Amino acid sequence: MTPVDWVESASVVAVVTAVEERSKEIDEESLQRGEGEVGRWVGLRIDQTLWTSSEAAPPPSVVTLSTEGWIWRNHDPEDRTEFGLGGRPRLEVGEQYLVALTEFPGFAASDAATCEDDLGPDPTGAKWGVIGEYGSVPVTDGVVGPGEFQGTLRTLDEARAAVADAPQEALRDTLLGQPPTAVVPHLERAAKEHPPKPLPVPTC
């Protein structure tokens, strides 16, 4: 994802720390099958706001989003293995990240009951999510790159080696080894020529 992708899709770009997580409810179909996935709600504390879309309101101090959690088998929902999609951080409690977040509009109160599992306990409010696979990158000691990625800790050298042969259009990859504030001029330049797109309406 290029700087243009970030400014067209993101509501806010910030340095965040994952401060809490909680498990989603296991659906009845998975219980009957004896295996399945359990999603998580993860709370991200906004440590430093670096860029905000001209159409977006300031974010709350902690945003909560839905992400991957665990896989369980053998008819034992408590016997869980951590699960995360490849190519991006899992968002582990205690770790810091540079993230591009999208704020989705909420649902009408009449639709809240059907949306709670996907959008949280208050589906009538605004909801948050990372803009995509390339919209988050770990930060450690003020440097982009080292930290939790795909559920394991990696060094800056390992982060650079992982993208050595990748196309350089990905903004997060060009930031490796720099402070998070290095993202700002990239976004400001892109925003001058590419206004943000209308936010999509989420579905349950």
PDB file of C-alpha atoms in Angstrom:
ATOM      1  CA  MET A   1       0.000   0.000   0.000  1.00  0.00           C
ATOM      2  CA  THR A   2       1.411   3.334  -1.107  1.00  0.00           C
ATOM      3  CA  PRO A   3       1.093   6.698   0.674  1.00  0.00           C
ATOM      4  CA  VAL A   4      -1.861   7.386  -1.630  1.00  0.00           C
ATOM      5  CA  ASP A   5      -3.597   4.239  -0.367  1.00  0.00           C
ATOM      6  CA  TRP A   6      -3.044   5.366   3.214  1.00  0.00           C
ATOM      7  CA  VAL A   7      -4.470   8.868   2.783  1.00  0.00           C
ATOM      8  CA  GLU A   8      -7.393   7.673   0.661  1.00  0.00           C
ATOM      9  CA  SER A   9      -8.435   4.986   3.141  1.00  0.00           C
ATOM     10  CA  ALA A  10      -7.243   5.985   6.623  1.00  0.00           C
ATOM     11  CA  SER A  11      -9.040   8.209   9.115  1.00  0.00           C
ATOM     12  CA  VAL A  12      -6.004   8.500  11.359  1.00  0.00           C
ATOM     13  CA  VAL A  13      -2.384   7.334  11.367  1.00  0.00           C
ATOM     14  CA  ALA A  14      -0.954   6.915  14.845  1.00  0.00           C
ATOM     15  CA  VAL A  15       1.541   5.203  17.090  1.00  0.00           C
ATOM     16  CA  VAL A  16      -0.453   2.901  19.354  1.00  0.00           C
ATOM     17  CA  THR A  17       0.090   0.378  22.124  1.00  0.00           C
ATOM     18  CA  ALA A  18      -2.099  -2.705  22.446  1.00  0.00           C
ATOM     19  CA  VAL A  19      -3.346  -2.459  26.028  1.00  0.00           C
ATOM     20  CA  GLU A  20      -6.111  -5.052  26.296  1.00  0.00           C
ATOM     21  CA  GLU A  21      -7.689  -8.023  24.565  1.00  0.00           C
ATOM     22  CA  ARG A  22     -10.763 -10.137  25.123  1.00  0.00           C
ATOM     23  CA  SER A  23     -12.147 -13.191  23.446  1.00  0.00           C
ATOM     24  CA  LYS A  24     -15.244 -13.165  21.295  1.00  0.00           C
ATOM     25  CA  GLU A  25     -18.034 -15.619  21.932  1.00  0.00           C
ATOM     26  CA  ILE A  26     -17.730 -19.018  20.263  1.00  0.00           C
ATOM     27  CA  ASP A  27     -20.560 -19.611  17.829  1.00  0.00           C
ATOM     28  CA  GLU A  28     -22.865 -22.586  18.248  1.00  0.00           C
ATOM     29  CA  GLU A  29     -21.874 -24.150  14.930  1.00  0.00           C
ATOM     30  CA  SER A  30     -18.223 -24.352  16.003  1.00  0.00           C
ATOM     31  CA  LEU A  31     -19.189 -25.869  19.346  1.00  0.00           C
ATOM     32  CA  GLN A  32     -21.172 -28.593  17.604  1.00  0.00           C
ATOM     33  CA  ARG A  33     -18.329 -29.220  15.139  1.00  0.00           C
ATOM     34  CA  GLY A  34     -15.783 -29.417  17.961  1.00  0.00           C
ATOM     35  CA  GLU A  35     -13.293 -26.981  16.454  1.00  0.00           C
ATOM     36  CA  GLY A  36     -13.074 -23.479  15.112  1.00  0.00           C
ATOM     37  CA  GLU A  37     -11.634 -19.991  15.398  1.00  0.00           C
ATOM     38  CA  VAL A  38     -12.122 -17.499  18.220  1.00  0.00           C
ATOM     39  CA  GLY A  39     -11.748 -13.848  17.353  1.00  0.00           C
ATOM     40  CA  ARG A  40     -10.511 -11.073  19.651  1.00  0.00           C
ATOM     41  CA  TRP A  41     -11.365  -7.519  20.555  1.00  0.00           C
ATOM     42  CA  VAL A  42      -8.122  -5.584  20.953  1.00  0.00           C
ATOM     43  CA  GLY A  43      -7.871  -2.157  22.573  1.00  0.00           C
ATOM     44  CA  LEU A  44      -5.250   0.161  21.061  1.00  0.00           C
ATOM     45  CA  ARG A  45      -4.158   3.169  23.106  1.00  0.00           C
ATOM     46  CA  ILE A  46      -3.334   6.185  20.956  1.00  0.00           C
ATOM     47  CA  ASP A  47       0.180   7.191  22.001  1.00  0.00           C
ATOM     48  CA  GLN A  48       0.820   9.750  19.243  1.00  0.00           C
ATOM     49  CA  THR A  49      -1.445  10.925  16.437  1.00  0.00           C
ATOM     50  CA  LEU A  50       0.701  11.608  13.364  1.00  0.00           C
ATOM     51  CA  TRP A  51      -1.868  12.345  10.673  1.00  0.00           C
ATOM     52  CA  THR A  52      -5.638  12.770  10.520  1.00  0.00           C
ATOM     53  CA  SER A  53      -7.870  12.912   7.480  1.00  0.00           C
ATOM     54  CA  SER A  54      -9.507  16.276   6.920  1.00  0.00           C
ATOM     55  CA  GLU A  55     -12.871  14.496   7.140  1.00  0.00           C
ATOM     56  CA  ALA A  56     -12.180  12.643  10.386  1.00  0.00           C
ATOM     57  CA  ALA A  57     -12.794  13.641  13.984  1.00  0.00           C
ATOM     58  CA  PRO A  58      -9.991  13.139  16.532  1.00  0.00           C
ATOM     59  CA  PRO A  59      -9.870   9.503  17.695  1.00  0.00           C
ATOM     60  CA  PRO A  60     -10.686   8.456  21.258  1.00  0.00           C
ATOM     61  CA  SER A  61      -7.813   7.699  23.611  1.00  0.00           C
ATOM     62  CA  VAL A  62      -8.371   3.950  23.091  1.00  0.00           C
ATOM     63  CA  VAL A  63      -9.869   2.412  19.956  1.00  0.00           C
ATOM     64  CA  THR A  64     -11.218  -1.121  19.935  1.00  0.00           C
ATOM     65  CA  LEU A  65     -11.061  -3.275  16.843  1.00  0.00           C
ATOM     66  CA  SER A  66     -11.792  -6.825  15.785  1.00  0.00           C
ATOM     67  CA  THR A  67      -8.925  -9.108  14.833  1.00  0.00           C
ATOM     68  CA  GLU A  68      -7.794 -12.722  14.739  1.00  0.00           C
ATOM     69  CA  GLY A  69      -7.468 -14.663  17.976  1.00  0.00           C
ATOM     70  CA  TRP A  70      -7.086 -18.398  18.405  1.00  0.00           C
ATOM     71  CA  ILE A  71      -7.789 -21.789  16.840  1.00  0.00           C
ATOM     72  CA  TRP A  72      -9.160 -24.625  18.960  1.00  0.00           C
ATOM     73  CA  ARG A  73      -9.786 -28.333  18.214  1.00  0.00           C
ATOM     74  CA  ASN A  74     -10.693 -31.652  19.807  1.00  0.00           C
ATOM     75  CA  HIS A  75     -13.927 -30.356  21.351  1.00  0.00           C
ATOM     76  CA  ASP A  76     -11.978 -28.277  23.868  1.00  0.00           C
ATOM     77  CA  PRO A  77     -12.529 -24.517  23.389  1.00  0.00           C
ATOM     78  CA  GLU A  78     -10.021 -23.766  26.154  1.00  0.00           C
ATOM     79  CA  ASP A  79      -7.167 -25.578  24.382  1.00  0.00           C
ATOM     80  CA  ARG A  80      -6.222 -22.734  22.077  1.00  0.00           C
ATOM     81  CA  THR A  81      -3.406 -21.938  19.667  1.00  0.00           C
ATOM     82  CA  GLU A  82      -2.714 -18.332  18.756  1.00  0.00           C
ATOM     83  CA  PHE A  83      -3.725 -17.483  15.223  1.00  0.00           C
ATOM     84  CA  GLY A  84      -2.866 -14.526  13.018  1.00  0.00           C
ATOM     85  CA  LEU A  85      -2.968 -13.766   9.324  1.00  0.00           C
ATOM     86  CA  GLY A  86       0.381 -13.779   7.533  1.00  0.00           C
ATOM     87  CA  GLY A  87       2.084 -10.598   6.490  1.00  0.00           C
ATOM     88  CA  ARG A  88       1.131  -8.344   9.375  1.00  0.00           C
ATOM     89  CA  PRO A  89       1.317  -7.955  13.156  1.00  0.00           C
ATOM     90  CA  ARG A  90      -1.074  -9.917  15.317  1.00  0.00           C
ATOM     91  CA  LEU A  91      -1.439  -6.933  17.706  1.00  0.00           C
ATOM     92  CA  GLU A  92      -0.196  -8.337  20.986  1.00  0.00           C
ATOM     93  CA  VAL A  93      -0.870  -6.671  24.337  1.00  0.00           C
ATOM     94  CA  GLY A  94       2.114  -4.619  25.477  1.00  0.00           C
ATOM     95  CA  GLU A  95       3.550  -4.116  21.981  1.00  0.00           C
ATOM     96  CA  GLN A  96       3.657  -0.827  20.065  1.00  0.00           C
ATOM     97  CA  TYR A  97       2.757  -0.234  16.415  1.00  0.00           C
ATOM     98  CA  LEU A  98       2.415   2.359  13.694  1.00  0.00           C
ATOM     99  CA  VAL A  99      -1.079   1.867  12.269  1.00  0.00           C
ATOM    100  CA  ALA A 100      -3.348   3.389   9.661  1.00  0.00           C
ATOM    101  CA  LEU A 101      -6.870   3.166  11.074  1.00  0.00           C
ATOM    102  CA  THR A 102     -10.216   3.550   9.348  1.00  0.00           C
ATOM    103  CA  GLU A 103     -13.259   4.770  11.227  1.00  0.00           C
ATOM    104  CA  PHE A 104     -16.421   3.109   9.972  1.00  0.00           C
ATOM    105  CA  PRO A 105     -19.867   4.582  10.607  1.00  0.00           C
ATOM    106  CA  GLY A 106     -22.030   2.751  13.114  1.00  0.00           C
ATOM    107  CA  PHE A 107     -25.366   1.061  12.592  1.00  0.00           C
ATOM    108  CA  ALA A 108     -28.807   2.268  13.504  1.00  0.00           C
ATOM    109  CA  ALA A 109     -29.991   1.101  16.913  1.00  0.00           C
ATOM    110  CA  SER A 110     -32.562  -1.164  15.242  1.00  0.00           C
ATOM    111  CA  ASP A 111     -29.746  -3.196  13.650  1.00  0.00           C
ATOM    112  CA  ALA A 112     -27.547  -3.405  16.733  1.00  0.00           C
ATOM    113  CA  ALA A 113     -28.511  -6.897  17.872  1.00  0.00           C
ATOM    114  CA  THR A 114     -27.514  -8.518  14.576  1.00  0.00           C
ATOM    115  CA  CYS A 115     -24.186  -6.690  14.401  1.00  0.00           C
ATOM    116  CA  GLU A 116     -22.848  -7.147  17.928  1.00  0.00           C
ATOM    117  CA  ASP A 117     -20.554 -10.116  17.279  1.00  0.00           C
ATOM    118  CA  ASP A 118     -18.718  -8.449  14.402  1.00  0.00           C
ATOM    119  CA  LEU A 119     -18.777  -4.855  15.577  1.00  0.00           C
ATOM    120  CA  GLY A 120     -18.713  -5.044  19.347  1.00  0.00           C
ATOM    121  CA  PRO A 121     -21.073  -4.394  22.230  1.00  0.00           C
ATOM    122  CA  ASP A 122     -22.099  -0.972  20.884  1.00  0.00           C
ATOM    123  CA  PRO A 123     -22.709  -1.332  17.133  1.00  0.00           C
ATOM    124  CA  THR A 124     -24.454   2.062  17.003  1.00  0.00           C
ATOM    125  CA  GLY A 125     -21.158   3.897  17.504  1.00  0.00           C
ATOM    126  CA  ALA A 126     -18.192   4.351  15.176  1.00  0.00           C
ATOM    127  CA  LYS A 127     -16.046   1.261  14.599  1.00  0.00           C
ATOM    128  CA  TRP A 128     -12.350   1.000  13.833  1.00  0.00           C
ATOM    129  CA  GLY A 129     -10.112  -1.231  11.769  1.00  0.00           C
ATOM    130  CA  VAL A 130      -6.629  -1.324  10.230  1.00  0.00           C
ATOM    131  CA  ILE A 131      -6.862  -0.377   6.547  1.00  0.00           C
ATOM    132  CA  GLY A 132      -5.338  -3.626   5.296  1.00  0.00           C
ATOM    133  CA  GLU A 133      -2.476  -6.086   5.394  1.00  0.00           C
ATOM    134  CA  TYR A 134       0.076  -3.290   4.879  1.00  0.00           C
ATOM    135  CA  GLY A 135      -1.536  -0.796   7.247  1.00  0.00           C
ATOM    136  CA  SER A 136       0.364  -1.749  10.389  1.00  0.00           C
ATOM    137  CA  VAL A 137       4.008  -2.238  11.351  1.00  0.00           C
ATOM    138  CA  PRO A 138       5.690  -2.796  14.730  1.00  0.00           C
ATOM    139  CA  VAL A 139       7.573  -0.064  16.563  1.00  0.00           C
ATOM    140  CA  THR A 140      10.201  -0.642  19.260  1.00  0.00           C
ATOM    141  CA  ASP A 141      12.208   2.032  21.088  1.00  0.00           C
ATOM    142  CA  GLY A 142      11.095   4.681  18.624  1.00  0.00           C
ATOM    143  CA  VAL A 143      12.111   2.728  15.500  1.00  0.00           C
ATOM    144  CA  VAL A 144       9.772   1.291  12.862  1.00  0.00           C
ATOM    145  CA  GLY A 145      10.326  -2.381  12.036  1.00  0.00           C
ATOM    146  CA  PRO A 146      11.488  -4.362  15.071  1.00  0.00           C
ATOM    147  CA  GLY A 147       8.844  -5.906  17.296  1.00  0.00           C
ATOM    148  CA  GLU A 148       5.898  -8.280  17.049  1.00  0.00           C
ATOM    149  CA  PHE A 149       5.079  -9.470  13.534  1.00  0.00           C
ATOM    150  CA  GLN A 150       2.896 -12.495  12.707  1.00  0.00           C
ATOM    151  CA  GLY A 151       2.890 -13.365  16.400  1.00  0.00           C
ATOM    152  CA  THR A 152       6.669 -13.474  16.922  1.00  0.00           C
ATOM    153  CA  LEU A 153       9.302 -10.863  17.738  1.00  0.00           C
ATOM    154  CA  ARG A 154      11.706  -9.882  14.986  1.00  0.00           C
ATOM    155  CA  THR A 155      14.740  -7.604  14.768  1.00  0.00           C
ATOM    156  CA  LEU A 156      15.166  -4.682  12.401  1.00  0.00           C
ATOM    157  CA  ASP A 157      17.578  -6.741  10.300  1.00  0.00           C
ATOM    158  CA  GLU A 158      14.986  -9.517  10.047  1.00  0.00           C
ATOM    159  CA  ALA A 159      12.317  -7.005   9.056  1.00  0.00           C
ATOM    160  CA  ARG A 160      14.538  -5.599   6.318  1.00  0.00           C
ATOM    161  CA  ALA A 161      15.470  -9.055   5.054  1.00  0.00           C
ATOM    162  CA  ALA A 162      11.794  -9.988   4.783  1.00  0.00           C
ATOM    163  CA  VAL A 163      11.113  -7.153   2.324  1.00  0.00           C
ATOM    164  CA  ALA A 164      14.439  -7.106   0.498  1.00  0.00           C
ATOM    165  CA  ASP A 165      12.892  -8.413  -2.719  1.00  0.00           C
ATOM    166  CA  ALA A 166       9.471  -6.800  -2.290  1.00  0.00           C
ATOM    167  CA  PRO A 167       8.234  -3.899  -4.432  1.00  0.00           C
ATOM    168  CA  GLN A 168       9.134  -0.565  -2.838  1.00  0.00           C
ATOM    169  CA  GLU A 169       5.652   0.887  -3.234  1.00  0.00           C
ATOM    170  CA  ALA A 170       4.659  -0.363   0.220  1.00  0.00           C
ATOM    171  CA  LEU A 171       4.867   2.627   2.551  1.00  0.00           C
ATOM    172  CA  ARG A 172       5.379   0.580   5.693  1.00  0.00           C
ATOM    173  CA  ASP A 173       8.445  -1.092   4.156  1.00  0.00           C
ATOM    174  CA  THR A 174      10.093   2.218   3.228  1.00  0.00           C
ATOM    175  CA  LEU A 175       9.798   3.331   6.870  1.00  0.00           C
ATOM    176  CA  LEU A 176      11.882   0.498   8.321  1.00  0.00           C
ATOM    177  CA  GLY A 177      14.631   1.800  10.576  1.00  0.00           C
ATOM    178  CA  GLN A 178      13.148   5.293  10.800  1.00  0.00           C
ATOM    179  CA  PRO A 179      11.157   6.994  13.577  1.00  0.00           C
ATOM    180  CA  PRO A 180       7.366   6.796  13.156  1.00  0.00           C
ATOM    181  CA  THR A 181       7.226  10.537  12.415  1.00  0.00           C
ATOM    182  CA  ALA A 182       8.955   9.810   9.088  1.00  0.00           C
ATOM    183  CA  VAL A 183       5.540   8.786   7.753  1.00  0.00           C
ATOM    184  CA  VAL A 184       4.179  12.335   7.997  1.00  0.00           C
ATOM    185  CA  PRO A 185       5.801  13.954   4.918  1.00  0.00           C
ATOM    186  CA  HIS A 186       4.807  10.950   2.803  1.00  0.00           C
ATOM    187  CA  LEU A 187       1.166  11.376   3.830  1.00  0.00           C
ATOM    188  CA  GLU A 188       1.131  15.148   3.526  1.00  0.00           C
ATOM    189  CA  ARG A 189       2.466  14.995  -0.023  1.00  0.00           C
ATOM    190  CA  ALA A 190      -0.040  12.327  -1.027  1.00  0.00           C
ATOM    191  CA  ALA A 191      -2.967  14.147   0.602  1.00  0.00           C
ATOM    192  CA  LYS A 192      -2.389  17.270  -1.488  1.00  0.00           C
ATOM    193  CA  GLU A 193      -3.207  15.388  -4.676  1.00  0.00           C
ATOM    194  CA  HIS A 194      -5.476  12.575  -3.458  1.00  0.00           C
ATOM    195  CA  PRO A 195      -8.394  13.497  -1.184  1.00  0.00           C
ATOM    196  CA  PRO A 196      -9.783  10.753   1.077  1.00  0.00           C
ATOM    197  CA  LYS A 197     -12.423   8.442  -0.332  1.00  0.00           C
ATOM    198  CA  PRO A 198     -15.871   8.137   1.290  1.00  0.00           C
ATOM    199  CA  LEU A 199     -15.754   5.616   4.128  1.00  0.00           C
ATOM    200  CA  PRO A 200     -17.448   2.292   3.349  1.00  0.00           C
ATOM    201  CA  VAL A 201     -20.456   1.252   5.382  1.00  0.00           C
ATOM    202  CA  PRO A 202     -19.717  -1.981   7.292  1.00  0.00           C
ATOM    203  CA  THR A 203     -21.915  -5.045   7.044  1.00  0.00           C
ATOM    204  CA  CYS A 204     -22.537  -7.725   9.623  1.00  0.00           C
TER     205      CYS A 204
END
